[in-house]
Amino acid sequence: MTVVVVESPAKAKTINKYLGSDFKVLASYGHVRDLPAKDGSVRPEADFAMDWEVDGKSAKRLSDIATALKTDDRLILATDPDREGEAISWHVMEVLRKKGALKGKAVQRVVFNAITKSAVLEAMQHPRDVDAALVDAYLARRALDYLVGFSLSPVLWRKLPGSRSAGRVQSVALRLICERELEIEAFRAQEYWSIDATFATPQGHEFQAQLASIASRKLGKLDIPDETSARAIEQALRGQPFRVDATESKPARRHPYPPFRTSTLQQEASRKLGFSSARTMQIAQRLYEGVDIGGETVGLITYMRTDGVDMAPEAIASTRNAILKNFGEPYLPSVPRHYTTKAKNAQEAHEAIRPTDMSRRPESMRRSLDGDQLALYELIWKRTIASQMESAELERTTADIGADGADGKHYSFRATGSVVRFDGFLKVYSESLDDGEDEDSRRLPAMARGDTIGVRKIGAVQHFTEPPPRYSEASLIKKLEELGIGRPSTYVSILETLRTRGYVRLDKKRLIPEDKGRVVTAFLENFFRRYVEYDFTADLEEQLDKVSAGDIDWKQVLRDFWRDFTTALDDVKELRVTNVLDSLNETLASHIFPPRADGGDARACPSCGNGLLSLKLGKFGSFIGCSNYPDCKFTRPMSPGAEGAEALPAEGVVLGVDPETGEQVTRRVGRFGPYLQLGGAVEGEKPQRASIPKSRRPEEITLEEALKLLSLPREIGLHPETGKPIVANFGRFGPFVLHDGTYANLDSAEDVFTIGINRAVDLLAEKKARGFQRARPGALRDLGAHPAGGGPVQIMSGRYGPYVKFGKLNATLPRDKDPQSLTLEEAMELLAVREGKSGEKKKASVKKPSKPRPSAKSKTKSAAAKPARKTSKKPKAA
């Protein structure tokens, strides 16, 4: 019998059916070992020796494989066909060799690009050895990532308290996002005008045109700068006769797009289906591993982590047959199309993402797939079919419509349009556009030179130039690919890392850098500029590609990198924090010290008048403070536009006096935003404070409102069933009521002060009826049972913030995600990404999850009043 090792149990079950009883297929569940997250796991002084650690789960699985080999004489490593798959095979082989389980055993490697019976059986006929060059490239990349993370991150912790970590590729991606934000902030809109017209042919057919030239001089975009100029042109053309000066028609061809690779699939799924990159890859993984069709599990698409765009000859033949059968001979080109990738550093899994069987039309799969799976499969099927279809034939037409103005100048308007003469591949597929209108959707009516043209309308239209758009997930991935940075298997984890570490947030599907991310980027650009340069990162990737091709030694790449990197580290370690802050103040000046309306010094302290504002670093991040501290305690958030970032005196703005205590009530601004305070500081005691809700403008808060907020949490009454108190308060995500660990959201801020016991009990009962109650200590919500079965998916309250839990799998909740509104589907995405990070390309385990450890109990009142401020340990570097 032969033992076969694959990554996931789903693949193991399917492939065992294909191979029969002479084979025993076992799953490694992704990577079986990794570098321990501690110093010394890579030792440059020992020629980059690497110490690997097998986790408990993997140790048991490896023992199962070793046990199976006792009675078998052959091991086949059939992990995924990319670099990561090669690395997993090598790790499995090395661990088993150290166990002595491979003595006298034949060890072979097979790869298949699709989980179908024919593909698997064909692969078994062509075994090979583990590719040593690919493994060397993996070792070099893993060592580089470790060395950068565990060398650079401690420097960040010492010089920039509150920062989490830095990574070799994530820092470059963060720089892209921050630079785009700087471009947007530096952008100044410029006014310009256009002269648009609606004309009509002698037959009465209307069409649109725009002024293109004056007195034979072509107009640029900004050549009509203001309304005065635009109105003068309008006046010159009023009542003038127009005619056709010239028409031109040219044939054109549009060629189909190549089949999907990882990045283009993520981009199109984002545009057409609205999927995040993580969601796209989660669904693609399911389609690759297979679904049940007629009692048999069949993989529907080829491997989904690839930069390749060509297809196997048999796949091309199958696609051409499908075109002939479904669309007819005119849509089939005389020769097959072959594509080559333009992306740098292409993956070794060369074939594109395509259906495994082109005869499985999307409509025939409706009963086997859910809605999202069907949508993605249909997108892949159509793109694949279109890639082998005939080109579209168009006729592009331009018409120049002219008139002599009252000022003696000749004005020429241009109209453009296009007619599809033969739709070709457009019958099946058209790539989505990020911006603008597809000119193929516009058509000009017939007209000839000299024809008199009627004027329906001529008008001046005001425009303003627009800043470059922020990156979306799809456009950032496209940019990273263009620069040759990152890999198909890493794009999703890069984005997720930036969000979970609080460096960026996602707003309306656009990536916006947080202040923490901007500070880290400014620090790296000032003191480690070479290592966040796009060309340097891309060149390093090219060197790793040469390693994978066997052209250069992987340890020499590490020696060259480490020699220069350690020099830069030593230089920065000698810097004082004040030197760092001076550099950051200068680099970030336009963002943190914008010009004042009165023209005064942007860095002058608004409180004491003679202090200088500067970036300060605290345990919980960066803020702006006065150089005269502690005499002047003025602080504000880092971003001037942040909520509550107005300049207030250090003693705050007095709102009035509390009639019960006789103490002053003041409105103040701290590093975390605006707040209210009752009385002044007393030695050894902290004054009573309350945050101002985000729904209220701080300057509009009255004394009455302030006293209400300072009185929180408000006890509504005792629950009629438990006798325990129900309280109302504001939290991180808005107003709520709380009873015995169960939270229920309130509709408005005013409800905190007005809600009665009956309504509160009803809300809590409704929350429990939906299954979102706090099931046990530490759990915020139960989202319901995992689709694969086996236990609940929960949102837990952790020491470092909320996270999603299923069994023993935990996924941190990004800052822009509300635990109270997170859906089960979104939670599944986060869990899938977390699985991917640990290298486990498998479905979530259906084993009974272990019980979560109960968190420390806390008093109801203190929990409702204000969540305890979280203090973070130094995080582990990526």
mmCIF file of N, CA and C in Angstrom, residues 48 98 142 155 206 284 316 369 523 526 530 545 551 599 611 630 639 643 670 691 752 792 800 824 844 849:
data_model
loop_
_atom_site.group_PDB
_atom_site.id
_atom_site.type_symbol
_atom_site.label_atom_id
_atom_site.label_comp_id
_atom_site.label_asym_id
_atom_site.label_seq_id
_atom_site.Cartn_x
_atom_site.Cartn_y
_atom_site.Cartn_z
ATOM 1 N N PHE A 48 22.830 31.131 9.060
ATOM 2 C CA PHE A 48 21.379 31.174 8.894
ATOM 3 C C PHE A 48 20.710 29.818 9.151
ATOM 4 N N LYS A 98 13.512 12.565 10.353
ATOM 5 C CA LYS A 98 14.080 12.644 11.699
ATOM 6 C C LYS A 98 13.462 11.607 12.635
ATOM 7 N N ARG A 142 11.252 32.797 3.900
ATOM 8 C CA ARG A 142 10.793 32.677 5.295
ATOM 9 C C ARG A 142 11.819 33.283 6.253
ATOM 10 N N VAL A 155 12.687 47.523 17.375
ATOM 11 C CA VAL A 155 13.106 48.913 17.212
ATOM 12 C C VAL A 155 11.879 49.815 17.214
ATOM 13 N N GLU A 206 -30.623 62.724 -32.605
ATOM 14 C CA GLU A 206 -29.787 63.531 -31.728
ATOM 15 C C GLU A 206 -28.492 62.801 -31.339
ATOM 16 N N ALA A 284 -13.246 30.281 -3.837
ATOM 17 C CA ALA A 284 -12.436 29.581 -4.837
ATOM 18 C C ALA A 284 -11.842 28.301 -4.259
ATOM 19 N N ILE A 316 -7.659 23.720 -23.573
ATOM 20 C CA ILE A 316 -7.945 24.602 -24.715
ATOM 21 C C ILE A 316 -8.860 23.895 -25.698
ATOM 22 N N LEU A 369 -24.452 24.292 -5.997
ATOM 23 C CA LEU A 369 -23.700 25.414 -5.445
ATOM 24 C C LEU A 369 -24.631 26.412 -4.777
ATOM 25 N N PHE A 523 8.381 56.741 9.945
ATOM 26 C CA PHE A 523 9.575 56.256 10.637
ATOM 27 C C PHE A 523 10.439 55.406 9.698
ATOM 28 N N ASN A 526 12.149 57.426 6.989
ATOM 29 C CA ASN A 526 13.246 58.254 7.495
ATOM 30 C C ASN A 526 14.479 57.441 7.849
ATOM 31 N N ARG A 530 15.601 52.418 2.441
ATOM 32 C CA ARG A 530 15.942 51.437 1.413
ATOM 33 C C ARG A 530 15.018 50.223 1.467
ATOM 34 N N ASP A 545 13.462 34.567 -7.010
ATOM 35 C CA ASP A 545 13.086 33.796 -8.196
ATOM 36 C C ASP A 545 14.292 33.086 -8.802
ATOM 37 N N ASP A 551 19.662 29.336 -9.890
ATOM 38 C CA ASP A 551 20.737 30.156 -10.465
ATOM 39 C C ASP A 551 21.679 30.732 -9.415
ATOM 40 N N GLY A 599 -3.136 82.593 9.886
ATOM 41 C CA GLY A 599 -1.788 82.751 9.363
ATOM 42 C C GLY A 599 -0.698 82.617 10.400
ATOM 43 N N GLY A 611 4.543 77.605 24.003
ATOM 44 C CA GLY A 611 5.032 76.244 23.793
ATOM 45 C C GLY A 611 4.976 75.855 22.325
ATOM 46 N N PRO A 630 5.430 69.506 31.982
ATOM 47 C CA PRO A 630 4.095 69.344 32.580
ATOM 48 C C PRO A 630 3.397 70.659 32.946
ATOM 49 N N SER A 639 -4.498 63.688 14.298
ATOM 50 C CA SER A 639 -5.102 64.285 13.110
ATOM 51 C C SER A 639 -5.895 65.519 13.498
ATOM 52 N N GLU A 643 -12.248 63.874 15.373
ATOM 53 C CA GLU A 643 -13.307 64.329 16.269
ATOM 54 C C GLU A 643 -12.700 64.838 17.564
ATOM 55 N N GLY A 670 -8.616 65.233 25.088
ATOM 56 C CA GLY A 670 -7.442 64.430 25.420
ATOM 57 C C GLY A 670 -6.916 63.738 24.182
ATOM 58 N N SER A 691 -16.883 60.161 28.263
ATOM 59 C CA SER A 691 -16.626 60.459 26.851
ATOM 60 C C SER A 691 -17.868 61.092 26.225
ATOM 61 N N VAL A 752 -30.649 56.048 25.947
ATOM 62 C CA VAL A 752 -29.878 55.720 27.146
ATOM 63 C C VAL A 752 -30.512 56.364 28.382
ATOM 64 N N PRO A 792 -20.800 26.145 17.664
ATOM 65 C CA PRO A 792 -21.150 27.531 17.377
ATOM 66 C C PRO A 792 -19.953 28.363 16.943
ATOM 67 N N TYR A 800 -7.128 41.741 24.082
ATOM 68 C CA TYR A 800 -6.692 42.724 23.095
ATOM 69 C C TYR A 800 -7.820 43.141 22.158
ATOM 70 N N LEU A 824 -22.629 36.076 10.279
ATOM 71 C CA LEU A 824 -21.958 34.781 10.266
ATOM 72 C C LEU A 824 -21.066 34.658 9.044
ATOM 73 N N ALA A 844 -13.029 24.515 7.769
ATOM 74 C CA ALA A 844 -13.005 24.609 9.224
ATOM 75 C C ALA A 844 -13.350 23.256 9.819
ATOM 76 N N PRO A 849 -15.804 21.553 19.206
ATOM 77 C CA PRO A 849 -14.843 22.545 19.710
ATOM 78 C C PRO A 849 -14.672 22.437 21.212
#
